[in-house]
Short mmCIF file of C-alpha atoms in Angstrom, two decimals:
data_model
loop_
_atom_site.label_atom_id
_atom_site.label_comp_id
_atom_site.label_asym_id
_atom_site.label_seq_id
_atom_site.Cartn_x
_atom_site.Cartn_y
_atom_site.Cartn_z
CA MET A 46 -166.61 159.86 -84.41
CA THR A 47 -165.29 156.45 -85.48
CA LYS A 48 -161.86 155.85 -86.66
CA PHE A 49 -163.26 154.78 -90.04
CA LYS A 50 -165.16 158.02 -90.49
CA LYS A 51 -162.08 159.93 -89.58
CA TYR A 52 -160.03 157.99 -92.07
CA LEU A 53 -162.81 158.63 -94.91
CA GLN A 54 -162.62 162.40 -94.08
CA PHE A 55 -158.78 162.26 -94.12
CA MET A 56 -158.85 160.49 -97.60
CA MET A 57 -161.42 163.04 -99.02
CA LEU A 58 -159.00 165.85 -98.71
CA PRO A 59 -156.13 164.38 -100.85
CA ALA A 60 -158.86 163.23 -103.27
CA SER A 61 -160.18 166.71 -103.70
CA ILE A 62 -156.53 168.16 -104.02
CA CYS A 63 -155.94 165.38 -106.69
CA LEU A 64 -158.89 166.41 -108.68
CA PHE A 65 -158.07 170.01 -108.62
CA LEU A 66 -154.34 169.19 -109.49
CA LEU A 67 -155.38 167.23 -112.48
CA LEU A 68 -157.38 169.93 -113.93
CA SER A 69 -155.17 172.84 -113.02
CA ILE A 70 -151.92 170.99 -113.81
CA GLY A 71 -153.30 169.68 -117.16
CA THR A 72 -153.70 173.29 -118.20
CA MET A 73 -150.50 174.65 -116.79
CA ALA A 74 -148.21 171.78 -117.92
CA GLN A 75 -149.01 172.49 -121.65
CA ASP A 76 -146.32 174.55 -123.14
CA SER A 77 -147.72 178.33 -123.10
CA THR A 78 -145.59 178.91 -126.30
CA ALA A 79 -146.76 175.85 -128.19
CA VAL A 80 -149.22 176.46 -131.01
CA PRO A 81 -152.42 175.10 -129.99
CA SER A 82 -153.21 171.95 -132.10
CA LYS A 83 -156.61 170.26 -132.81
CA LYS A 84 -154.67 166.93 -133.00
CA PRO A 85 -155.38 164.83 -129.84
CA VAL A 86 -152.77 163.96 -127.40
CA LYS A 87 -151.63 160.34 -127.89
CA ASN A 88 -150.77 157.41 -125.46
CA THR A 89 -151.91 159.06 -122.21
CA PHE A 90 -152.08 155.34 -121.19
CA GLU A 91 -150.95 152.59 -123.53
CA SER A 92 -153.73 149.96 -122.73
CA ASN A 93 -157.45 149.88 -122.12
CA TRP A 94 -156.53 148.80 -118.54
CA VAL A 95 -154.65 150.55 -115.81
CA LEU A 96 -154.18 147.79 -113.45
CA ASP A 97 -157.64 147.28 -111.88
CA ASN A 98 -159.44 149.97 -113.75
CA GLN A 99 -160.34 151.31 -117.32
CA SER A 100 -158.00 153.87 -118.74
CA VAL A 101 -159.29 156.94 -120.70
CA MET A 102 -158.05 155.28 -123.98
CA VAL A 103 -160.25 153.97 -126.62
CA PRO A 104 -158.22 152.30 -129.25
CA ILE A 105 -158.37 153.41 -132.96
CA LYS A 106 -161.17 152.33 -135.28
CA GLY A 107 -161.05 148.69 -136.33
CA THR A 108 -159.23 147.34 -133.25
CA LEU A 109 -160.17 144.17 -132.01
CA GLU A 110 -158.62 143.25 -128.58
CA MET A 111 -158.51 140.19 -126.52
CA ASP A 112 -158.00 140.39 -122.60
CA MET A 113 -156.57 137.83 -120.41
CA GLN A 114 -156.67 138.79 -116.72
CA HIS A 115 -155.72 136.64 -113.66
CA ARG A 116 -155.68 137.31 -109.99
CA PHE A 117 -154.12 134.90 -107.60
CA GLY A 118 -154.93 134.69 -103.87
CA THR A 119 -153.36 136.84 -101.18
CA VAL A 120 -149.75 136.67 -100.29
CA ARG A 121 -150.29 136.59 -96.60
CA ASN A 122 -150.11 132.68 -96.29
CA GLY A 123 -146.47 132.87 -97.44
CA PHE A 124 -144.96 129.35 -98.38
CA LYS A 125 -148.05 127.53 -97.42
CA ASP A 126 -149.66 128.50 -100.88
CA PHE A 127 -146.58 130.07 -102.34
CA TYR A 128 -147.71 133.42 -101.79
CA GLY A 129 -151.15 133.05 -103.13
CA ILE A 130 -149.92 131.35 -106.57
CA TYR A 131 -151.46 128.00 -105.47
CA ALA A 132 -154.65 129.72 -103.81
CA PRO A 133 -158.00 129.87 -105.64
CA SER A 134 -157.72 132.49 -108.29
CA ASN A 135 -160.02 134.69 -110.48
CA ILE A 136 -159.79 134.82 -114.27
CA ARG A 137 -161.33 136.86 -116.89
CA ILE A 138 -161.29 136.34 -120.78
CA GLY A 139 -162.79 139.46 -122.59
CA PHE A 140 -163.00 140.71 -125.93
CA SER A 141 -163.53 144.25 -127.33
CA TYR A 142 -164.01 145.83 -130.73
CA VAL A 143 -163.88 149.62 -131.94
CA PRO A 144 -166.56 149.79 -134.88
CA MET A 145 -166.26 153.51 -135.03
CA GLU A 146 -163.95 156.29 -133.93
CA LYS A 147 -164.21 156.94 -130.13
CA LEU A 148 -166.70 154.13 -129.51
CA GLN A 149 -165.78 150.56 -128.06
CA PHE A 150 -168.06 147.53 -127.32
CA GLY A 151 -166.87 144.60 -125.28
CA PHE A 152 -167.72 141.44 -123.43
CA GLY A 153 -166.06 139.10 -121.12
CA PHE A 154 -166.38 135.99 -118.87
CA THR A 155 -165.16 136.02 -115.21
CA LYS A 156 -164.74 132.92 -112.96
CA GLU A 157 -165.90 134.68 -109.74
CA ARG A 158 -169.66 134.25 -109.53
CA LEU A 159 -169.60 133.07 -113.28
CA GLN A 160 -170.04 136.74 -114.44
CA LEU A 161 -170.84 137.64 -118.23
CA ASP A 162 -169.99 141.39 -118.72
CA LEU A 163 -171.17 143.58 -121.59
CA ASN A 164 -169.47 146.95 -121.80
CA ALA A 165 -169.21 150.16 -123.89
CA LYS A 166 -166.63 152.92 -123.64
CA TYR A 167 -166.96 156.24 -125.45
CA ALA A 168 -164.45 159.05 -125.75
CA ILE A 169 -166.31 162.22 -125.08
CA LEU A 170 -163.34 164.76 -125.08
CA LYS A 171 -159.77 164.24 -126.12
CA GLN A 172 -156.87 166.35 -124.83
CA THR A 173 -155.18 168.50 -127.33
CA LYS A 174 -151.65 170.04 -127.29
CA GLY A 175 -152.05 173.70 -126.02
CA GLY A 176 -155.80 173.27 -126.16
CA ILE A 177 -158.14 171.07 -124.16
CA PRO A 178 -156.29 170.00 -120.87
CA VAL A 179 -157.98 166.65 -120.22
CA SER A 180 -159.47 163.71 -121.94
CA ILE A 181 -162.82 162.58 -120.75
CA THR A 182 -164.21 158.95 -121.48
CA TYR A 183 -167.47 157.38 -120.13
CA PHE A 184 -167.48 153.68 -119.50
CA VAL A 185 -170.52 151.50 -118.80
CA ASN A 186 -170.53 147.96 -117.81
CA THR A 187 -173.52 145.48 -117.16
CA VAL A 188 -173.02 142.20 -115.59
CA ILE A 189 -175.07 139.00 -115.48
CA GLU A 190 -174.41 136.53 -112.99
CA THR A 191 -174.64 133.07 -114.39
CA THR A 192 -174.23 130.84 -111.42
CA PRO A 193 -176.87 127.92 -111.60
CA ASP A 194 -179.66 128.48 -109.19
CA LYS A 195 -182.37 125.84 -109.97
CA ASP A 196 -184.50 126.50 -106.86
CA ASN A 197 -184.13 130.27 -106.81
CA LEU A 198 -182.27 130.30 -103.56
CA ILE A 199 -179.94 133.15 -104.60
CA TYR A 200 -181.68 134.93 -107.20
CA VAL A 201 -185.57 135.14 -106.98
CA THR A 202 -185.93 136.97 -110.35
CA GLY A 203 -183.64 137.00 -113.36
CA GLY A 204 -183.24 140.63 -112.71
CA ASP A 205 -181.45 139.78 -109.41
CA ARG A 206 -178.59 138.53 -111.35
CA MET A 207 -177.97 142.01 -112.87
CA SER A 208 -175.60 144.84 -111.72
CA TYR A 209 -174.30 147.92 -113.51
CA PHE A 210 -171.37 150.12 -113.34
CA HIS A 211 -170.98 153.76 -114.66
CA GLN A 212 -167.62 155.68 -114.71
CA LEU A 213 -166.47 159.01 -115.90
CA ILE A 214 -162.77 158.78 -116.71
CA ILE A 215 -160.85 162.05 -116.63
CA ALA A 216 -157.12 161.94 -117.64
CA SER A 217 -154.25 164.26 -118.57
CA LYS A 218 -151.06 163.54 -119.98
CA ILE A 219 -148.93 166.04 -117.86
CA THR A 220 -145.49 165.35 -119.67
CA ASP A 221 -144.30 162.65 -122.12
CA LYS A 222 -143.61 160.66 -119.08
CA ILE A 223 -146.31 161.30 -116.48
CA SER A 224 -149.94 160.81 -117.02
CA LEU A 225 -152.79 161.15 -114.28
CA GLN A 226 -156.30 160.07 -114.18
CA VAL A 227 -159.27 160.32 -111.86
CA SER A 228 -162.39 158.29 -112.20
CA PRO A 229 -165.49 158.60 -110.21
CA SER A 230 -167.91 155.93 -110.38
CA ILE A 231 -171.35 154.46 -109.41
CA SER A 232 -172.15 150.67 -109.08
CA HIS A 233 -175.64 149.38 -108.80
CA TYR A 234 -176.80 145.92 -107.81
CA ASN A 235 -180.33 144.96 -108.29
CA ASN A 236 -179.98 142.21 -105.38
CA VAL A 237 -178.44 143.00 -102.24
CA GLU A 238 -178.07 140.72 -99.14
CA GLY A 239 -180.94 141.03 -96.55
CA VAL A 240 -180.29 140.48 -92.77
CA LEU A 241 -182.67 140.20 -89.93
CA ASP A 242 -182.65 143.23 -87.45
CA ALA A 243 -183.21 143.08 -83.61
CA ASP A 244 -187.00 143.14 -84.26
CA GLY A 245 -186.76 140.21 -86.79
CA ILE A 246 -187.48 142.31 -89.77
CA VAL A 247 -185.43 141.90 -92.97
CA GLN A 248 -183.07 144.89 -93.76
CA ARG A 249 -180.67 145.54 -96.50
CA ASN A 250 -177.16 144.88 -95.37
CA MET A 251 -176.00 147.22 -98.17
CA LYS A 252 -177.44 149.83 -100.25
CA ASN A 253 -178.16 149.20 -103.79
CA ASP A 254 -175.88 151.86 -105.10
CA HIS A 255 -172.31 152.41 -104.33
CA VAL A 256 -170.05 155.59 -105.22
CA ALA A 257 -166.48 155.34 -105.34
CA ILE A 258 -163.49 157.24 -106.90
CA ALA A 259 -160.26 155.90 -108.35
CA PHE A 260 -156.94 157.74 -108.91
CA MET A 261 -154.26 156.44 -111.23
CA GLY A 262 -150.94 157.41 -112.45
CA ARG A 263 -148.34 156.31 -115.17
CA TYR A 264 -144.65 157.07 -115.23
CA LYS A 265 -142.96 156.14 -118.54
CA VAL A 266 -139.58 154.45 -117.68
CA SER A 267 -138.79 153.78 -121.47
CA ASP A 268 -140.73 153.52 -124.75
CA LYS A 269 -141.76 149.96 -123.83
CA MET A 270 -141.97 150.12 -119.95
CA ASN A 271 -144.26 152.06 -117.61
CA VAL A 272 -144.82 152.12 -113.88
CA LEU A 273 -148.43 152.32 -112.74
CA ILE A 274 -150.08 153.20 -109.57
CA ASN A 275 -153.93 152.96 -108.83
CA TYR A 276 -155.93 153.68 -105.61
CA ASP A 277 -159.63 153.25 -105.24
CA GLN A 278 -161.53 154.93 -102.40
CA PRO A 279 -165.03 153.78 -101.49
CA ILE A 280 -167.39 156.73 -100.74
CA THR A 281 -170.80 155.26 -99.94
CA GLN A 282 -171.31 153.99 -96.23
CA HIS A 283 -173.56 151.01 -96.14
CA PRO A 284 -175.77 150.26 -93.09
CA GLY A 285 -173.82 147.03 -92.32
CA LEU A 286 -175.93 145.27 -89.94
CA LYS A 287 -173.52 142.36 -90.45
CA LYS A 288 -170.01 143.09 -89.29
CA ASN A 289 -167.24 143.99 -91.77
CA THR A 290 -169.77 144.80 -94.50
CA ASN A 291 -168.39 148.03 -96.16
CA PRO A 292 -165.88 147.40 -98.95
CA ASN A 293 -162.23 148.30 -98.50
CA PRO A 294 -160.02 150.74 -100.37
CA ASN A 295 -157.60 149.24 -102.94
CA LEU A 296 -153.96 150.03 -103.70
CA SER A 297 -152.30 148.65 -106.45
CA VAL A 298 -148.92 149.06 -108.14
CA GLY A 299 -147.68 147.50 -111.26
CA VAL A 300 -145.18 147.44 -114.25
CA GLU A 301 -146.47 147.57 -117.76
CA PHE A 302 -144.70 146.32 -120.94
CA VAL A 303 -145.97 147.50 -124.36
CA THR A 304 -145.29 146.10 -127.79
CA SER A 305 -147.05 146.64 -131.18
CA ALA A 306 -149.75 144.25 -130.54
CA HIS A 307 -149.70 143.42 -126.72
CA ALA A 308 -149.61 145.07 -123.21
CA PHE A 309 -148.49 142.98 -120.28
CA GLN A 310 -149.18 144.39 -116.69
CA LEU A 311 -147.92 142.76 -113.65
CA ILE A 312 -150.02 143.79 -110.52
CA PHE A 313 -149.55 143.85 -106.94
CA GLY A 314 -152.88 145.05 -105.29
CA ASN A 315 -155.88 144.35 -103.08
CA TYR A 316 -158.66 143.66 -105.62
CA GLN A 317 -159.38 139.96 -106.43
CA GLY A 318 -162.49 140.72 -108.43
CA ILE A 319 -162.06 141.85 -112.04
CA THR A 320 -165.24 143.39 -112.90
CA PRO A 321 -165.41 146.78 -111.64
CA GLN A 322 -168.67 146.77 -109.82
CA SER A 323 -167.59 143.50 -108.06
CA ASN A 324 -164.28 145.12 -106.92
CA ASN A 325 -165.76 148.42 -105.77
CA TYR A 326 -168.73 146.47 -103.94
CA PHE A 327 -167.32 143.38 -102.43
CA ASN A 328 -163.55 144.18 -101.75
CA HIS A 329 -162.59 142.49 -98.46
CA ASN A 330 -158.87 142.75 -98.89
CA ALA A 331 -157.59 145.92 -96.92
CA PRO A 332 -154.33 147.66 -97.96
CA PHE A 333 -153.89 149.10 -94.34
CA LYS A 334 -154.80 148.11 -90.90
CA TYR A 335 -157.76 149.90 -89.72
CA THR A 336 -160.84 149.90 -87.48
CA THR A 337 -164.28 149.89 -89.33
CA ALA A 338 -167.31 151.77 -87.97
CA ASP A 339 -168.68 148.57 -86.34
CA GLY A 340 -165.43 148.19 -84.55
CA THR A 341 -163.99 145.46 -86.62
CA GLU A 342 -160.11 145.45 -86.74
CA MET A 343 -159.24 145.18 -90.38
CA LYS A 344 -155.99 143.37 -91.19
CA GLY A 345 -153.95 145.45 -93.43
CA GLY A 346 -151.52 144.05 -96.16
CA MET A 347 -154.02 141.70 -97.82
CA PHE A 348 -152.25 142.11 -101.29
CA LEU A 349 -152.13 139.60 -104.22
CA ILE A 350 -150.32 139.16 -107.53
CA GLY A 351 -152.17 139.52 -110.62
CA PHE A 352 -151.64 140.17 -114.36
CA ASN A 353 -153.40 141.50 -117.43
CA ILE A 354 -152.32 140.73 -120.89
CA THR A 355 -153.98 142.32 -123.96
CA ARG A 356 -153.60 141.20 -127.56
CA LEU A 357 -154.62 143.62 -130.36
CA TRP A 358 -155.54 143.12 -134.01
CA ASN A 359 -156.17 145.87 -136.49
CA LEU A 360 -159.02 144.57 -138.73
CA MET B 1098 -123.80 95.97 -152.32
CA LYS B 1099 -126.09 96.69 -149.34
CA SER B 1100 -123.82 99.51 -148.05
CA LYS B 1101 -123.57 101.14 -151.55
CA LEU B 1102 -127.52 101.25 -151.81
CA PHE B 1103 -127.44 102.68 -148.25
CA THR B 1104 -124.86 105.33 -149.12
CA ALA B 1105 -126.70 106.19 -152.37
CA VAL B 1106 -130.17 106.55 -150.49
CA PHE B 1107 -128.34 108.69 -147.76
CA ILE B 1108 -126.67 111.05 -150.40
CA LEU B 1109 -130.23 111.37 -152.21
CA PHE B 1110 -131.85 112.17 -148.81
CA ALA B 1111 -129.23 114.49 -147.55
CA SER B 1112 -129.26 116.28 -150.99
CA THR B 1113 -133.14 116.71 -151.01
CA LEU B 1114 -132.77 118.00 -147.43
CA ILE B 1115 -130.12 120.63 -148.43
CA LEU B 1116 -132.34 121.47 -151.57
CA VAL B 1117 -135.25 122.13 -149.42
CA ALA B 1118 -133.50 124.09 -146.81
CA THR B 1119 -131.80 126.33 -149.19
CA SER B 1120 -134.71 126.92 -151.62
CA GLY B 1121 -138.09 126.62 -149.85
CA PHE B 1122 -137.17 128.57 -146.81
CA LYS B 1123 -134.66 131.01 -148.45
CA PRO B 1124 -135.15 134.55 -146.94
CA SER B 1125 -136.47 136.91 -149.62
CA GLN B 1126 -133.39 139.11 -149.34
CA GLY B 1127 -132.86 141.32 -152.51
CA LYS B 1128 -136.28 140.47 -153.91
CA PRO B 1129 -137.46 143.48 -155.74
CA TRP B 1130 -139.96 145.49 -153.95
CA PRO B 1131 -141.55 147.67 -156.56
CA VAL B 1132 -142.86 150.99 -155.36
CA PRO B 1133 -145.18 153.19 -157.52
CA ASP B 1134 -143.33 156.18 -158.78
CA LYS B 1135 -145.86 158.87 -157.41
CA ASN B 1136 -145.25 157.34 -153.93
CA ALA B 1137 -141.49 157.07 -154.34
CA LYS B 1138 -141.46 160.77 -155.23
CA MET B 1139 -143.49 161.98 -152.26
CA ALA B 1140 -141.66 164.39 -150.08
CA ASN B 1141 -141.44 164.06 -146.17
CA PRO B 1142 -143.87 166.79 -144.70
CA VAL B 1143 -142.16 166.09 -141.42
CA LYS B 1144 -138.97 167.90 -140.74
CA SER B 1145 -136.05 166.28 -138.90
CA SER B 1146 -136.09 167.67 -135.31
CA ALA B 1147 -135.65 166.49 -131.88
CA THR B 1148 -139.34 166.18 -131.36
CA SER B 1149 -140.01 164.31 -134.70
CA ILE B 1150 -136.96 161.78 -133.94
CA ALA B 1151 -138.22 161.07 -130.50
CA GLU B 1152 -141.83 160.61 -131.86
CA GLY B 1153 -140.37 158.29 -134.73
CA LYS B 1154 -138.07 156.29 -132.07
CA ALA B 1155 -141.09 155.82 -129.87
CA LEU B 1156 -142.87 154.20 -132.77
CA TRP B 1157 -139.83 152.25 -133.83
CA VAL B 1158 -139.40 150.74 -130.20
CA LYS B 1159 -143.01 149.84 -130.06
CA HIS B 1160 -143.40 148.44 -133.56
CA CYS B 1161 -140.21 147.81 -135.34
CA GLN B 1162 -137.53 146.92 -133.01
CA SER B 1163 -138.53 143.23 -132.31
CA CYS B 1164 -137.92 142.26 -136.05
CA HIS B 1165 -135.45 145.10 -137.28
CA GLY B 1166 -133.32 145.36 -134.07
CA LYS B 1167 -132.37 148.34 -131.71
CA THR B 1168 -130.04 149.82 -134.26
CA GLY B 1169 -131.86 148.72 -137.41
CA LYS B 1170 -129.26 146.02 -138.32
CA GLY B 1171 -132.21 143.33 -138.67
CA ASP B 1172 -131.17 141.55 -135.44
CA GLY B 1173 -134.32 141.85 -133.31
CA THR B 1174 -135.44 139.12 -131.07
CA LYS B 1175 -138.13 137.86 -133.71
CA ALA B 1176 -135.54 138.12 -136.74
CA ALA B 1177 -134.45 134.57 -136.76
CA SER B 1178 -138.02 133.17 -136.95
CA LEU B 1179 -138.82 135.49 -140.08
CA LYS B 1180 -139.02 133.93 -143.62
CA THR B 1181 -138.49 137.60 -144.84
CA GLU B 1182 -134.96 138.94 -144.45
CA PRO B 1183 -135.47 142.12 -142.28
CA GLY B 1184 -132.60 143.83 -144.01
CA ASN B 1185 -129.89 146.08 -142.70
CA PHE B 1186 -131.12 149.83 -142.38
CA VAL B 1187 -127.63 150.91 -141.65
CA THR B 1188 -126.24 150.23 -145.14
CA PRO B 1189 -125.84 152.91 -147.89
CA ALA B 1190 -128.13 150.67 -150.18
CA PHE B 1191 -131.02 151.02 -147.77
CA GLN B 1192 -130.49 154.75 -146.85
CA LYS B 1193 -130.41 155.75 -150.44
CA GLN B 1194 -134.05 154.97 -150.88
CA SER B 1195 -136.20 157.96 -150.98
CA ASP B 1196 -138.37 159.07 -147.94
CA GLY B 1197 -141.55 158.21 -150.06
CA THR B 1198 -140.26 154.68 -150.72
CA LEU B 1199 -139.64 153.99 -147.01
CA PHE B 1200 -143.20 155.46 -146.22
CA TYR B 1201 -144.97 153.26 -148.81
CA LYS B 1202 -143.03 149.99 -147.45
CA VAL B 1203 -144.08 150.87 -143.95
CA SER B 1204 -147.56 151.57 -145.04
CA GLU B 1205 -148.15 148.62 -147.18
CA GLY B 1206 -145.97 145.91 -146.04
CA ARG B 1207 -145.34 142.51 -147.63
CA GLU B 1208 -144.87 138.99 -146.39
CA ASP B 1209 -143.57 138.97 -142.90
CA MET B 1210 -143.46 142.80 -142.88
CA PRO B 1211 -147.07 143.94 -141.77
CA SER B 1212 -148.89 146.87 -143.12
CA PHE B 1213 -149.05 149.61 -140.72
CA LYS B 1214 -151.58 152.00 -142.38
CA LYS B 1215 -154.34 150.62 -139.97
CA LYS B 1216 -152.13 150.34 -136.84
CA ILE B 1217 -150.80 153.81 -137.34
CA PRO B 1218 -153.56 155.75 -139.16
CA ASP B 1219 -151.93 159.20 -138.63
CA THR B 1220 -149.69 159.55 -141.78
CA GLU B 1221 -147.61 162.22 -139.94
CA GLU B 1222 -146.52 159.62 -137.52
CA ILE B 1223 -145.37 157.27 -140.21
CA TRP B 1224 -143.23 160.27 -141.74
CA SER B 1225 -141.81 160.68 -138.26
CA LEU B 1226 -140.78 157.13 -138.32
CA VAL B 1227 -139.00 157.61 -141.64
CA VAL B 1228 -137.20 160.64 -140.07
CA TYR B 1229 -135.97 158.26 -137.35
CA MET B 1230 -135.04 155.68 -139.81
CA ARG B 1231 -132.68 158.17 -141.23
CA THR B 1232 -130.83 158.40 -137.99
CA LEU B 1233 -129.98 154.64 -138.37
CA LYS B 1234 -126.61 155.13 -140.06
#
């Protein structure tokens, strides 16, 4: 058994425990003497974003949000590029609107591969005091890569530019200070890289679908400041005829400052992409040193600095 | 003669400047804020308790503190850039207003003071905020 498979199996155990704890603690943490209320629990998370992932929150009806997101280069070069600040960076400008209670639509533009994303988010279930233990939200994102390709060298058909992301977001506000979230997801790319095998036949280097799971937590330091942590674990193993094909996990930590109309998150993590399917499918920055299934020694510590800023208007 | 003319022009200019500075940008402190009787007489359905005060305080920190200050004295970080005087909530003059009056002012807003009825759609939360404002003495 390869080191990577051992590592994956090692990670699945805490992942299962986390999922079990979220569902059970969510029930237990609710005061048994409290009168059950139909009012939903508020502020499980205080922004649409938890660092690199969507939070369970769908803002109130009539909310218009503008997102400004930035990811610098990795810090590994030190002073050479001032810890990634002067390195090539990734940027997304996005907008979202909540036309009716529980439902949000959004779109955005990302610098990396000129991605245009269209997304929707629906709050299926909301946690209540002494009643429902968790909130559940569904998030879907479609991306069109708009990179110019006049001679169809990258994209043979228009459909090759498309990718999709589906995520089920399950979260619970355990106490006033602590919230936890687990988010299984599936990403789909219409177009995957082809490589020639030993017989000269074109094979897919990666599968079209990629399953992953993310874990997030928030600790409320004060009414204005939160500490956030996020971990993304890839689950699908791709054929990987080329070396170093499989995406890496992502570990990110950050602080969040919240005001009436803004949320500001400062991030230290591995993901340089911003759209979720791109992050889950193509992350080459490993948080820890490990050996892949094909024997490649992955360097750990590939962290970078980033930030998310959201501006809200209530129309 | 030239210097007299210069002095006269300078005085005229300075007077105009002072007049503009003290009238056009005068904060609307003390400007009456009429509240309909039925709103002013509304009773607060949220009782003062540790929970409601904590809920009100969280809303205060997020939505009000930047203008009205940490302790409600009108000395928040944005206060200096406001045209409208944010007021001093610690004074008896402020505290003698009814709960219904405070609820109405928070909900409706005027001038620099935004309306919070869309941002805080749950009326119970605004009442909790009123409960917290009563602790600013």
